[in-house]
Amino acid sequence: MNISLETIRQRFKDQGLKSTPQRTAIYKALVETTSHPTAEDLYRHVSQDYPMISQNTVYYTLGVLQQARLIREVNVGHERARYDGNLSPHHHLICHDCQSIVDVMDKKLNEISFPTGLPTGFEITDYQVEFRGYCKRCRTQKA
Amino acid sequence: MNISLETIRQRFKDQGLKSTPQRTAIYKALVETTSHPTAEDLYRHVSQDYPMISQNTVYYTLGVLQQARLIREVNVGHERARYDGNLSPHHHLICHDCQSIVDVMDKKLNEISFPTGLPTGFEITDYQVEFRGYCKRCRTQKA
DNA sequence: CTGCTAGATAGTAATGATTCCTAAAAAAGA
DNA sequence: TCTTTTTTAGGAATCATTACTATCTAGCAG
């Protein structure tokens, strides 16, 4: 889905973040994709419009956006970090082979009741379901 | 919970793995803890009995055991990999601050129905629920 | 509109977990 | 016991990420 520059600037302002062209481009790219890119993916993408951008800026910006709770980190294996600009509650489908991540929107999954018998004092803020399996492409490749 | 050398040797044999003292020690340590240790944690632990063991062996062994599906990798953030020797279906409670992982055993969570409207051809093999929040210790430290 | 200041950027160097490479050692079956 | 195959240990290499730092710029104040 598309996001306007206006909206981005407002969100940054709300979180006390300066709006720079690089930062805006990185955030826009992340919100407008569902591919859960790595820092390098984003670096390559944003480089098309800002050839002088450094990888450092991408890492720094992702850190800032994450702290401001405008984006989230997603993890698959212990490989490089991947990011998600979609903050609405949703879940993930991950392929064991190609590590692709697909969003799962299913209302029922948002209504799981918290487990009982937790360690005393633990306060749950949110949860996420990770479904693992094999995507069509990887299955046909094996056959 | 405790595991006997017998059992370990049998499991290795079933998977066509040689039984070496180092390998046995690493696997035993992993099965007998619920702390989801890193490779380095295991290295330090096993070093007490095998001072000459190399980190390399730990990494190599974890890879072998994972391929044999005797252990699993757990991930919290994009930090170093953590491992779990408990293969029975269970879920995790993770502290945003200290990154500690606690096992959650809750039968209801094992009966979640798979979502509908998935990409065609995707075959789900398993799933896991990750609850995030703040543990008692980190909450009191902030207050 | 202009100047000021905190924060952002880019480039390079450093870090640290993990992997690669290789020779020597050890397991397991014959 | 012998042989083959795998495992181990150690050091070097890799690669994502972070640290450092000088320059630059956004955004506010005047």
mmCIF file of C-alpha atoms (C1' of nucleotides) in Angstrom, chain C residues 8-26:
data_model
loop_
_atom_site.group_PDB
_atom_site.id
_atom_site.type_symbol
_atom_site.label_atom_id
_atom_site.label_comp_id
_atom_site.label_asym_id
_atom_site.label_seq_id
_atom_site.Cartn_x
_atom_site.Cartn_y
_atom_site.Cartn_z
ATOM 1 C "C1'" DA C 8 21.852 12.945 10.754
ATOM 2 C "C1'" DT C 9 24.935 11.345 7.203
ATOM 3 C "C1'" DA C 10 28.960 9.048 4.974
ATOM 4 C "C1'" DG C 11 33.179 6.924 5.112
ATOM 5 C "C1'" DT C 12 36.407 4.165 7.259
ATOM 6 C "C1'" DA C 13 37.892 1.245 10.847
ATOM 7 C "C1'" DA C 14 36.680 -2.113 14.325
ATOM 8 C "C1'" DT C 15 34.057 -5.831 16.315
ATOM 9 C "C1'" DG C 16 32.221 -10.244 17.030
ATOM 10 C "C1'" DA C 17 29.637 -14.284 15.807
ATOM 11 C "C1'" DT C 18 30.021 -17.704 12.684
ATOM 12 C "C1'" DT C 19 32.180 -20.315 8.903
ATOM 13 C "C1'" DC C 20 36.090 -22.120 6.297
ATOM 14 C "C1'" DC C 21 40.252 -24.820 5.855
ATOM 15 C "C1'" DT C 22 43.313 -28.435 7.182
ATOM 16 C "C1'" DA C 23 46.008 -31.805 9.596
ATOM 17 C "C1'" DA C 24 45.674 -34.924 13.272
ATOM 18 C "C1'" DA C 25 42.710 -37.906 16.072
ATOM 19 C "C1'" DA C 26 39.066 -41.029 17.046
#
